[in-house]
Amino acid sequence: MDRIPILRMGEFLLVTIQVDMHDRLAVALQDDLTERISQTGAHGVLIDISSLEVVDSFIGRMLANIAAMSRILDASTVVVGMQPAVAITLVELGLSLEGVKTALNVEKGMELLRTSLNGHPGGLGHGPAKR
Amino acid sequence: MDRIPILRMGEFLLVTIQVDMHDRLAVALQDDLTERISQTGAHGVLIDISSLEVVDSFIGRMLANIAAMSRILDASTVVVGMQPAVAITLVELGLSLEGVKTALNVEKGMELLRTSLNGHPGGLGHGPAKR
């Protein structure tokens, strides 16, 4: 496994992280994701981390990096499905996931993206947010 | 990693298989999926296998099993994202994935599910297929 699949769902991209991240995999994901955003013109990225039981500073930084890169490409990032224990550990580690939006699950994340897209001044030019 | 996450997307469930399947993981997936179908009343299951480079008879049988179980619980299964090389190997192995519908990607799979749901005699009682 040297690639994490990126699924297109309408105007959003969905990434499910299931495996332990290492440097090369993280770099490959960032490369793939930025390429897919520019290819598809997606305005939102959902990253599901529900199967991660540990989020360390490396993954935290990767999530923040992805959010920052996506923002520059005019796409919002929402991290969804974080386990309660992960949230506790993150705060205890002093990692606040600056600039990363979160939602309880994929559905709520999509709602959040749709809402922010409708309020987004540039969002209307790309058609209505609802499919 | 002892669980494959199952994401709810509206009335469908989405499973992304990224890791090598072994017996226990396959059984856990079948258990989790049937439970989620009965919990949520989902009418469709999408299984993304775009990151699998090898689909052997074990995975083929698991996909067929999942499709059969879901059918009994009134949910259709669509396998999406199969790599061309995998399709070639499957046919060469004599595995035709009997009873398993396929689509090129998640979006096309969702379309397929929506279409089959609209034509489904029992589908109308659960509200329109479109969100």
Coordinates of C-alpha atoms in Angstrom, one line a residue:
Chain A
M1 CA 0.0 0.0 0.0
D2 CA 1.8 3.1 -1.1
R3 CA -1.2 5.3 -1.8
I4 CA -4.3 6.4 0.1
P5 CA -7.3 6.5 -2.2
I6 CA -9.0 9.8 -2.7
L7 CA -12.7 9.5 -3.6
R8 CA -14.7 12.1 -5.4
M9 CA -18.2 12.7 -4.0
G10 CA -19.8 15.4 -6.0
E11 CA -17.9 18.6 -5.4
F12 CA -16.0 17.2 -2.4
L13 CA -13.1 14.8 -2.0
L14 CA -13.1 12.1 0.6
V15 CA -10.0 10.6 2.1
T16 CA -10.2 7.8 4.7
I17 CA -7.0 7.3 6.6
Q18 CA -6.9 3.7 7.9
V19 CA -3.2 2.9 8.0
D20 CA -0.3 4.2 10.1
M21 CA 1.1 7.2 8.3
H22 CA 4.8 7.4 7.6
D23 CA 6.7 10.2 5.9
R24 CA 6.5 9.0 2.3
L25 CA 2.8 8.1 2.6
A26 CA 2.0 11.6 4.0
V27 CA 4.0 13.3 1.2
A28 CA 2.3 11.1 -1.4
L29 CA -1.1 12.0 0.1
Q30 CA -0.4 15.7 0.0
D31 CA 0.8 15.5 -3.6
D32 CA -2.2 13.4 -4.7
L33 CA -4.7 15.5 -2.9
T34 CA -3.4 18.9 -4.2
E35 CA -3.4 17.5 -7.7
R36 CA -6.9 16.1 -7.4
I37 CA -8.2 19.5 -6.0
S38 CA -6.7 21.4 -9.0
Q39 CA -7.9 18.7 -11.4
T40 CA -11.5 18.5 -10.2
G41 CA -11.9 22.0 -8.9
A42 CA -13.3 20.6 -5.6
H43 CA -14.2 23.1 -2.9
G44 CA -14.1 20.7 0.0
V45 CA -12.0 17.9 1.4
L46 CA -13.2 15.5 4.0
I47 CA -10.6 13.5 5.9
D48 CA -12.0 10.6 7.9
I49 CA -9.8 9.5 10.8
S50 CA -12.4 7.3 12.6
S51 CA -10.1 4.3 12.5
L52 CA -7.1 6.0 13.9
E53 CA -6.6 5.3 17.6
V54 CA -3.6 7.5 17.9
V55 CA -3.0 10.9 16.4
D56 CA 0.5 12.1 17.2
S57 CA 2.2 15.4 16.4
F58 CA 3.2 14.0 13.0
I59 CA -0.3 13.3 11.9
G60 CA -1.5 16.5 13.5
R61 CA 1.0 18.5 11.5
M62 CA 0.1 16.6 8.3
L63 CA -3.6 17.4 8.8
A64 CA -2.8 21.1 9.4
N65 CA -0.5 21.1 6.3
I66 CA -3.3 19.5 4.1
A67 CA -5.8 22.1 5.4
A68 CA -3.4 25.0 4.6
M69 CA -2.6 23.7 1.1
S70 CA -6.2 23.1 0.3
R71 CA -7.1 26.6 1.5
I72 CA -4.7 28.1 -0.9
L73 CA -6.4 26.0 -3.7
D74 CA -9.8 27.4 -2.5
A75 CA -10.9 24.2 -0.8
S76 CA -12.0 23.8 2.9
T77 CA -10.8 20.9 4.9
V78 CA -12.9 19.1 7.5
V79 CA -11.5 16.3 9.7
V80 CA -14.3 13.9 10.6
G81 CA -14.8 10.9 12.9
M82 CA -12.2 11.7 15.5
Q83 CA -12.5 9.3 18.4
P84 CA -13.0 10.9 21.8
A85 CA -9.8 9.5 23.2
V86 CA -7.9 11.0 20.3
A87 CA -9.3 14.5 21.1
I88 CA -8.3 14.1 24.7
T89 CA -4.7 13.1 23.8
L90 CA -4.4 15.9 21.3
V91 CA -5.3 18.5 23.9
E92 CA -3.0 16.9 26.5
L93 CA -0.2 17.0 23.9
G94 CA -0.9 20.7 23.4
L95 CA -1.9 20.1 19.7
S96 CA -5.0 22.2 19.0
L97 CA -5.2 21.4 15.2
E98 CA -5.0 25.1 14.4
G99 CA -6.9 26.0 11.2
V100 CA -8.5 22.5 10.9
K101 CA -12.3 22.3 11.0
T102 CA -13.8 19.1 12.5
A103 CA -17.1 17.4 12.4
L104 CA -18.5 14.3 14.2
N105 CA -19.0 12.2 11.0
V106 CA -18.9 12.4 7.2
E107 CA -22.5 13.6 6.9
K108 CA -22.1 16.4 9.4
G109 CA -18.8 17.3 7.7
M110 CA -20.6 17.6 4.3
E111 CA -23.2 19.8 5.9
L112 CA -20.5 22.0 7.3
L113 CA -18.8 22.3 3.9
R114 CA -22.1 23.0 2.1
T115 CA -22.9 25.7 4.6
S116 CA -19.5 27.3 4.4
L117 CA -19.6 27.1 0.6
N118 CA -23.0 28.9 0.4
G119 CA -21.6 31.7 2.6
H120 CA -18.4 31.8 0.5
P121 CA -18.4 34.8 -1.8
G122 CA -16.7 32.8 -4.6
G123 CA -18.8 29.7 -4.1
L124 CA -21.8 30.8 -6.1
G125 CA -20.0 30.9 -9.4
H126 CA -19.6 27.2 -9.3
G127 CA -23.2 26.3 -9.2
P128 CA -25.4 25.6 -6.2
A129 CA -23.8 23.6 -3.4
K130 CA -26.5 21.1 -3.3
R131 CA -26.6 18.3 -5.8
Chain B
M1 CA -6.0 -1.9 12.7
D2 CA -8.7 -4.4 13.5
R3 CA -11.7 -2.6 12.0
I4 CA -12.5 -1.2 8.5
P5 CA -14.5 2.0 9.0
I6 CA -18.0 2.2 7.5
L7 CA -19.1 5.7 6.6
R8 CA -22.7 6.7 6.3
M9 CA -23.4 9.0 3.3
G10 CA -27.1 9.8 3.3
E11 CA -28.9 6.5 2.7
F12 CA -25.8 4.7 1.6
L13 CA -22.9 3.2 3.4
L14 CA -19.4 3.5 2.1
V15 CA -16.5 1.1 2.8
T16 CA -13.0 1.8 1.5
I17 CA -10.8 -1.3 1.6
Q18 CA -7.2 -0.2 1.8
V19 CA -5.5 -3.0 3.7
D20 CA -4.8 -6.6 3.0
M21 CA -7.8 -8.6 4.1
H22 CA -7.3 -11.6 6.4
D23 CA -10.0 -13.9 7.9
R24 CA -10.7 -12.1 11.1
L25 CA -10.8 -8.7 9.4
A26 CA -13.2 -10.0 6.7
V27 CA -15.5 -11.5 9.4
A28 CA -15.4 -8.3 11.4
L29 CA -16.3 -6.3 8.3
Q30 CA -19.3 -8.5 7.5
D31 CA -20.5 -8.3 11.1
D32 CA -20.1 -4.5 11.3
L33 CA -21.7 -4.0 7.9
T34 CA -24.8 -6.1 8.5
E35 CA -25.2 -4.4 11.9
R36 CA -24.9 -0.9 10.4
I37 CA -27.4 -1.8 7.6
S38 CA -30.0 -2.9 10.1
Q39 CA -29.2 0.0 12.4
T40 CA -29.4 2.7 9.7
G41 CA -31.9 1.1 7.3
A42 CA -29.4 1.8 4.5
H43 CA -30.5 0.7 1.0
G44 CA -27.1 0.7 -0.6
V45 CA -23.5 -0.3 0.1
L46 CA -20.6 1.0 -1.8
I47 CA -17.3 -0.9 -1.5
D48 CA -14.3 1.0 -2.9
I49 CA -11.4 -1.3 -3.8
S50 CA -9.4 1.3 -5.8
S51 CA -6.3 0.8 -3.7
L52 CA -6.3 -3.0 -4.0
E53 CA -3.8 -4.2 -6.5
V54 CA -4.6 -7.9 -6.0
V55 CA -8.1 -9.4 -5.6
D56 CA -7.8 -13.1 -5.0
S57 CA -10.5 -15.7 -4.5
F58 CA -10.7 -14.9 -0.8
I59 CA -11.5 -11.3 -1.4
G60 CA -13.8 -12.2 -4.3
R61 CA -15.7 -14.6 -2.1
M62 CA -15.9 -12.0 0.7
L63 CA -17.4 -9.4 -1.8
A64 CA -19.9 -11.9 -3.0
N65 CA -20.8 -12.8 0.6
I66 CA -21.3 -9.1 1.6
A67 CA -23.5 -8.6 -1.5
A68 CA -25.6 -11.7 -0.6
M69 CA -26.0 -10.6 3.0
S70 CA -26.9 -7.1 2.1
R71 CA -29.4 -8.2 -0.4
I72 CA -31.2 -10.2 2.3
L73 CA -31.3 -7.0 4.4
D74 CA -32.7 -5.1 1.4
A75 CA -29.6 -3.2 0.4
S76 CA -27.8 -3.4 -2.9
T77 CA -24.0 -3.6 -3.1
V78 CA -21.9 -1.9 -5.7
V79 CA -18.1 -2.5 -5.9
V80 CA -16.4 0.6 -7.2
G81 CA -12.9 1.6 -8.4
M82 CA -11.6 -1.7 -9.5
Q83 CA -8.3 -1.4 -11.3
P84 CA -8.2 -2.7 -14.9
A85 CA -5.4 -5.2 -14.0
V86 CA -7.6 -6.6 -11.2
A87 CA -10.5 -7.2 -13.6
I88 CA -8.1 -9.0 -16.0
T89 CA -6.8 -11.2 -13.2
L90 CA -10.3 -12.0 -11.9
V91 CA -11.5 -13.2 -15.3
E92 CA -8.3 -15.2 -15.8
L93 CA -8.8 -16.8 -12.4
G94 CA -12.3 -17.7 -13.4
L95 CA -13.9 -15.5 -10.8
S96 CA -16.8 -13.5 -12.3
L97 CA -18.0 -11.9 -9.0
E98 CA -21.5 -13.4 -9.5
G99 CA -24.2 -11.2 -8.0
V100 CA -21.9 -8.2 -7.4
K101 CA -22.7 -5.0 -9.3
T102 CA -19.7 -2.8 -10.2
A103 CA -19.2 0.8 -11.2
L104 CA -16.2 2.8 -12.3
N105 CA -16.0 5.1 -9.3
V106 CA -18.0 6.2 -6.2
E107 CA -20.0 8.8 -8.0
K108 CA -21.1 6.3 -10.7
G109 CA -21.8 3.7 -8.1
M110 CA -24.1 6.2 -6.2
E111 CA -25.9 6.9 -9.5
L112 CA -26.4 3.2 -10.1
L113 CA -27.8 2.7 -6.5
R114 CA -30.2 5.7 -6.9
T115 CA -31.4 4.4 -10.2
S116 CA -32.0 0.9 -8.9
L117 CA -33.6 2.3 -5.8
N118 CA -36.1 4.3 -7.8
G119 CA -37.0 1.2 -9.8
H120 CA -37.2 -0.9 -6.7
P121 CA -40.9 -1.7 -5.7
G122 CA -40.1 -1.4 -2.0
G123 CA -37.9 1.7 -2.4
L124 CA -40.7 4.3 -2.6
G125 CA -41.9 3.6 1.0
H126 CA -38.6 4.9 2.3
G127 CA -38.8 8.4 0.7
P128 CA -37.3 9.5 -2.6
A129 CA -33.8 8.3 -3.4
K130 CA -32.4 11.8 -3.9
R131 CA -31.4 13.8 -0.9

